[in-house]
CSV table of C-alpha atoms in Angstrom, one decimal:
chain,number,residue,atom,x,y,z
A,262,MET,CA,36.4,188.0,177.6
A,263,ASN,CA,34.1,191.0,177.9
A,264,ASN,CA,32.9,190.3,174.3
A,265,ILE,CA,32.4,186.6,174.9
A,266,MET,CA,30.4,186.8,178.1
A,267,PRO,CA,27.3,188.5,176.7
A,268,LEU,CA,27.2,186.3,173.6
A,269,TYR,CA,27.7,183.2,175.7
A,270,GLN,CA,25.0,184.2,178.2
A,271,SER,CA,22.6,185.1,175.4
A,272,MET,CA,23.1,181.8,173.6
A,273,LEU,CA,22.8,179.9,176.9
A,274,ASN,CA,19.5,181.6,177.9
A,275,ASP,CA,18.0,181.1,174.4
A,276,LEU,CA,18.8,177.4,174.4
A,277,ILE,CA,17.4,176.9,177.9
A,278,GLN,CA,14.2,178.8,176.9
A,279,LYS,CA,13.8,176.5,173.9
A,280,ILE,CA,14.3,173.4,176.0
A,281,GLU,CA,12.0,174.5,178.8
A,282,SER,CA,9.3,175.6,176.4
A,283,GLY,CA,9.4,172.3,174.5
A,284,GLN,CA,10.7,173.8,171.2
A,285,LEU,CA,13.6,171.4,171.7
A,286,PRO,CA,11.9,168.2,172.9
A,287,GLU,CA,13.5,165.6,175.1
A,288,ASP,CA,16.1,163.4,173.3
A,289,SER,CA,16.1,165.7,170.3
A,290,LYS,CA,19.5,166.4,168.7
A,291,LEU,CA,21.0,169.9,168.9
A,292,PRO,CA,22.5,171.4,165.8
A,293,SER,CA,26.3,170.8,165.4
A,294,GLU,CA,28.8,173.1,167.0
A,295,GLN,CA,29.5,174.7,163.6
A,296,LYS,CA,25.8,175.3,163.0
A,297,LEU,CA,25.2,176.7,166.5
A,298,GLY,CA,28.1,179.1,165.9
A,299,GLU,CA,26.4,180.3,162.7
A,300,LEU,CA,23.0,180.6,164.2
A,301,TYR,CA,24.2,182.6,167.2
A,302,ASN,CA,27.0,184.3,165.4
A,303,VAL,CA,29.6,183.2,168.0
A,304,SER,CA,32.9,181.5,168.0
A,305,ARG,CA,33.4,177.7,168.4
A,306,ILE,CA,34.9,178.4,171.9
A,307,THR,CA,31.7,180.3,172.9
A,308,VAL,CA,29.5,177.4,171.6
A,309,ARG,CA,31.5,174.8,173.6
A,310,ARG,CA,31.4,176.8,176.7
A,311,ALA,CA,27.6,177.2,176.5
A,312,LEU,CA,27.2,173.4,175.7
A,313,ALA,CA,29.4,172.5,178.7
A,314,GLU,CA,27.2,174.7,181.0
A,315,LEU,CA,24.1,173.1,179.6
A,316,GLU,CA,25.5,169.6,180.2
A,317,SER,CA,26.6,170.5,183.8
A,318,ARG,CA,23.0,171.6,184.5
A,319,ASN,CA,21.6,168.4,183.1
A,320,TYR,CA,19.8,170.1,180.2
A,321,ILE,CA,21.7,168.1,177.6
A,322,TYR,CA,23.8,165.0,177.3
A,323,LYS,CA,26.4,164.0,174.7
A,324,LYS,CA,26.8,160.8,172.6
A,325,GLN,CA,30.3,160.1,171.4
A,326,GLY,CA,30.6,160.9,167.8
A,327,GLN,CA,26.9,161.9,167.5
A,328,GLY,CA,26.6,165.3,169.2
A,329,SER,CA,24.5,166.8,171.9
A,330,PHE,CA,20.9,165.8,172.8
A,331,VAL,CA,18.2,167.2,175.1
A,332,SER,CA,18.1,165.4,178.4
A,333,THR,CA,15.0,163.7,179.7
A,334,SER,CA,13.6,165.4,182.8
A,335,ASP,CA,14.3,163.5,186.0
A,336,GLU,CA,12.5,164.6,189.1
A,337,SER,CA,14.9,162.6,191.3
A,338,ASN,CA,17.8,164.9,190.3
A,339,THR,CA,16.2,168.0,191.8
A,340,LYS,CA,18.2,169.5,194.6
A,341,VAL,CA,15.3,171.4,196.1
A,342,PRO,CA,12.2,170.1,197.8
A,343,PHE,CA,8.9,171.3,196.4
A,344,LEU,CA,5.2,170.6,196.7
A,345,ASP,CA,4.1,168.6,193.7
A,346,VAL,CA,0.4,169.6,193.6
A,347,ASN,CA,-0.4,167.6,190.5
A,348,LYS,CA,0.8,164.4,192.3
A,349,MET,CA,-1.3,165.2,195.3
A,350,ILE,CA,-4.3,165.7,193.0
A,351,GLU,CA,-3.6,162.3,191.5
A,352,LYS,CA,-3.5,160.8,194.9
A,353,MET,CA,-7.1,162.1,195.4
A,354,GLY,CA,-8.0,160.0,192.4
A,355,ALA,CA,-8.6,163.1,190.2
A,356,LEU,CA,-7.3,164.3,186.9
A,357,PRO,CA,-4.9,167.3,187.5
A,358,LYS,CA,-4.5,170.3,185.3
A,359,VAL,CA,-2.6,173.6,185.9
A,360,GLU,CA,-3.3,177.0,184.3
A,361,LEU,CA,-1.0,180.0,184.2
A,362,GLN,CA,-3.4,182.9,185.0
A,363,LYS,CA,-1.0,185.7,185.5
A,364,PHE,CA,2.6,186.5,184.4
A,365,GLU,CA,3.7,190.1,184.8
A,366,LEU,CA,6.6,192.3,185.9
A,367,ASN,CA,5.7,194.8,188.6
A,368,ILE,CA,7.7,197.9,188.0
A,369,ASN,CA,5.5,200.6,189.7
A,370,GLY,CA,6.5,199.9,193.3
A,371,THR,CA,3.2,198.3,194.5
A,372,GLU,CA,3.0,195.0,196.4
A,373,LYS,CA,4.5,196.8,199.4
A,374,ARG,CA,4.1,193.9,201.8
A,375,VAL,CA,5.8,191.4,199.4
A,376,ARG,CA,8.6,193.9,198.7
A,377,LYS,CA,9.3,194.2,202.4
A,378,GLU,CA,9.3,190.4,202.8
A,379,LEU,CA,11.9,190.1,200.0
A,380,GLY,CA,13.9,193.1,201.0
A,381,LEU,CA,13.1,195.0,197.7
A,382,SER,CA,12.8,198.7,197.1
A,383,ASP,CA,10.1,200.4,195.2
A,384,ASP,CA,12.4,200.6,192.2
A,385,ASP,CA,13.2,196.9,192.1
A,386,TYR,CA,11.4,194.8,189.4
A,387,LEU,CA,9.2,192.0,190.8
A,388,TYR,CA,7.7,189.1,189.0
A,389,VAL,CA,4.1,188.3,189.8
A,390,ILE,CA,3.1,184.8,188.7
A,391,GLN,CA,-0.2,183.1,189.4
A,392,PHE,CA,-1.2,179.4,188.8
A,393,MET,CA,-4.5,177.7,189.3
A,394,TYR,CA,-4.6,173.9,189.8
A,395,TYR,CA,-7.7,171.9,188.9
A,396,ALA,CA,-8.9,168.5,190.0
A,397,ASP,CA,-11.3,167.0,187.4
A,398,GLU,CA,-11.8,170.6,186.2
A,399,TYR,CA,-12.6,172.0,189.7
A,400,PRO,CA,-10.3,174.7,191.0
A,401,VAL,CA,-8.6,173.5,194.2
A,402,PHE,CA,-5.2,175.3,194.6
A,403,LEU,CA,-4.5,178.9,193.8
A,404,GLU,CA,-0.8,179.9,194.0
A,405,LYS,CA,0.6,183.4,193.6
A,406,ILE,CA,4.4,183.6,193.4
A,407,TYR,CA,6.6,186.6,193.7
A,408,LEU,CA,10.3,186.6,192.6
A,409,PRO,CA,12.9,189.4,192.4
A,410,PHE,CA,13.9,190.0,188.8
A,411,LYS,CA,17.5,190.6,189.8
A,412,GLU,CA,17.7,187.1,191.1
A,413,PHE,CA,15.9,185.4,188.2
A,414,PRO,CA,16.3,187.6,185.1
A,415,MET,CA,14.6,186.8,181.9
A,416,ILE,CA,12.0,184.2,182.8
A,417,HIS,CA,10.0,183.5,179.7
A,418,LYS,CA,6.2,182.9,179.7
A,419,SER,CA,6.7,180.0,177.3
A,420,GLU,CA,9.0,178.2,179.9
A,421,ILE,CA,6.4,178.1,182.6
A,422,GLU,CA,2.9,178.1,181.1
A,423,ASN,CA,2.9,174.3,180.7
A,424,ASN,CA,5.3,173.7,183.5
A,425,ASP,CA,3.8,172.3,186.7
A,426,LYS,CA,7.1,172.1,188.6
A,427,PHE,CA,8.0,175.8,188.9
A,428,ILE,CA,10.4,175.5,191.8
A,429,PRO,CA,12.6,172.8,190.2
A,430,PHE,CA,12.6,174.9,187.0
A,431,ILE,CA,13.9,178.1,188.6
A,432,ALA,CA,16.4,176.2,190.7
A,433,LYS,CA,17.8,174.4,187.7
A,434,LYS,CA,17.9,177.4,185.4
A,435,TYR,CA,19.4,179.8,187.8
A,436,GLN,CA,21.4,177.4,190.0
A,437,GLN,CA,19.6,178.7,193.1
A,438,TYR,CA,18.5,176.1,195.6
A,439,PRO,CA,16.6,177.8,198.4
A,440,GLU,CA,15.6,176.5,201.8
A,441,PHE,CA,11.9,177.1,202.4
A,442,ILE,CA,10.0,178.3,205.4
A,443,SER,CA,6.3,177.5,205.3
A,444,GLN,CA,3.3,178.6,207.4
A,445,THR,CA,-0.3,177.4,207.2
A,446,GLU,CA,-3.5,179.1,208.4
A,447,ALA,CA,-7.0,177.7,208.4
A,448,GLY,CA,-9.8,179.8,207.1
A,449,LEU,CA,-13.2,179.9,205.5
A,450,ILE,CA,-14.5,180.8,202.0
A,451,ASN,CA,-15.9,184.3,201.9
A,452,LYS,CA,-17.9,186.4,199.5
A,453,ASN,CA,-14.6,187.6,197.8
A,454,ASN,CA,-13.2,184.2,196.8
A,455,ARG,CA,-16.3,182.0,196.6
A,456,LYS,CA,-16.6,182.6,192.9
A,457,ILE,CA,-12.9,181.8,192.3
A,458,PHE,CA,-13.4,178.3,193.7
A,459,ASN,CA,-17.1,177.8,192.9
A,460,LEU,CA,-17.8,177.1,196.6
A,461,ASN,CA,-20.1,178.4,199.3
A,462,VAL,CA,-19.4,181.0,201.9
A,463,GLY,CA,-18.2,179.2,205.1
A,464,ASP,CA,-16.6,176.3,203.3
A,465,PRO,CA,-13.1,175.5,204.7
A,466,LEU,CA,-9.8,176.6,203.1
A,467,VAL,CA,-6.2,176.7,204.1
A,468,ASN,CA,-3.8,179.5,203.3
A,469,LEU,CA,-0.1,178.6,202.7
A,470,THR,CA,2.7,181.1,202.9
A,471,LYS,CA,6.2,180.1,201.7
A,472,LYS,CA,9.5,182.0,201.8
A,473,GLY,CA,12.7,180.8,200.2
A,474,VAL,CA,16.2,181.7,201.4
A,475,PHE,CA,19.3,181.3,199.4
A,476,HIS,CA,22.8,182.4,200.7
A,477,GLY,CA,21.1,184.5,203.3
A,478,ARG,CA,18.8,186.3,200.9
A,479,TYR,CA,15.1,186.0,200.5
A,480,VAL,CA,14.6,185.1,196.9
A,481,TYR,CA,11.1,183.5,196.8
A,482,TYR,CA,7.7,184.4,198.3
A,483,SER,CA,4.4,182.7,197.6
A,484,GLN,CA,0.8,182.8,198.9
A,485,SER,CA,-1.5,179.8,198.1
A,486,THR,CA,-5.0,178.8,198.9
A,487,VAL,CA,-6.1,175.2,199.1
A,488,VAL,CA,-9.8,174.0,199.2
A,489,GLY,CA,-11.8,170.9,199.1
A,490,ASP,CA,-10.5,167.4,199.6
A,491,LEU,CA,-7.0,168.5,198.6
A,492,ILE,CA,-6.6,170.1,202.0
A,493,MET,CA,-6.1,166.6,203.5
A,494,PHE,CA,-3.4,165.7,201.1
A,495,ILE,CA,-1.5,169.1,201.2
A,496,VAL,CA,-1.6,169.9,204.9
A,497,LYS,CA,0.1,167.4,207.1
């Protein structure tokens, strides 16, 4: 068993990464069990275990006598609520776009406030991930996300750089479905952030803080800034 688990987990993580990054597109056929065993140098039992786990997480589906295929993403199946910023931008009548601006692993003990919020020590690894959302090419929503590496090991950049539904992604991949606590605070554009949003000092903004709790542990923390007409669609 000790020999199977690392091989099984490595194979599972690699296939999830290929699916989430689009290397294995929706409805594409996975290699046969025999071929997968050869590719990952694992036994047929290990292959079947990994495929069963992928199927249980709705990453793949099986056709009798034909093999395994990549599932079509279905937002209705998500078990965790999330703010779909792109959908809100579309409701404004604008064209949405999301850009991954930062993806790094903080290992030097900085981000003291965030570490305190998440109950992390200076030695704990911390993901720092930043997205900017645009409406008709205008920046309207800046989101900075912090995640404990020990809760979400091995997130790959390729999985998230074109993924506008980050919370459903981590919930599905890691089988963690947090409950969220959100706070909003009105503010004004200042000289430090006016260039980020191409706005004037004194223009309105709203800051959002979100914390995610799963099984009594804080596993998610984010800080976001909303500007322009999007404020009316995001803040209820």
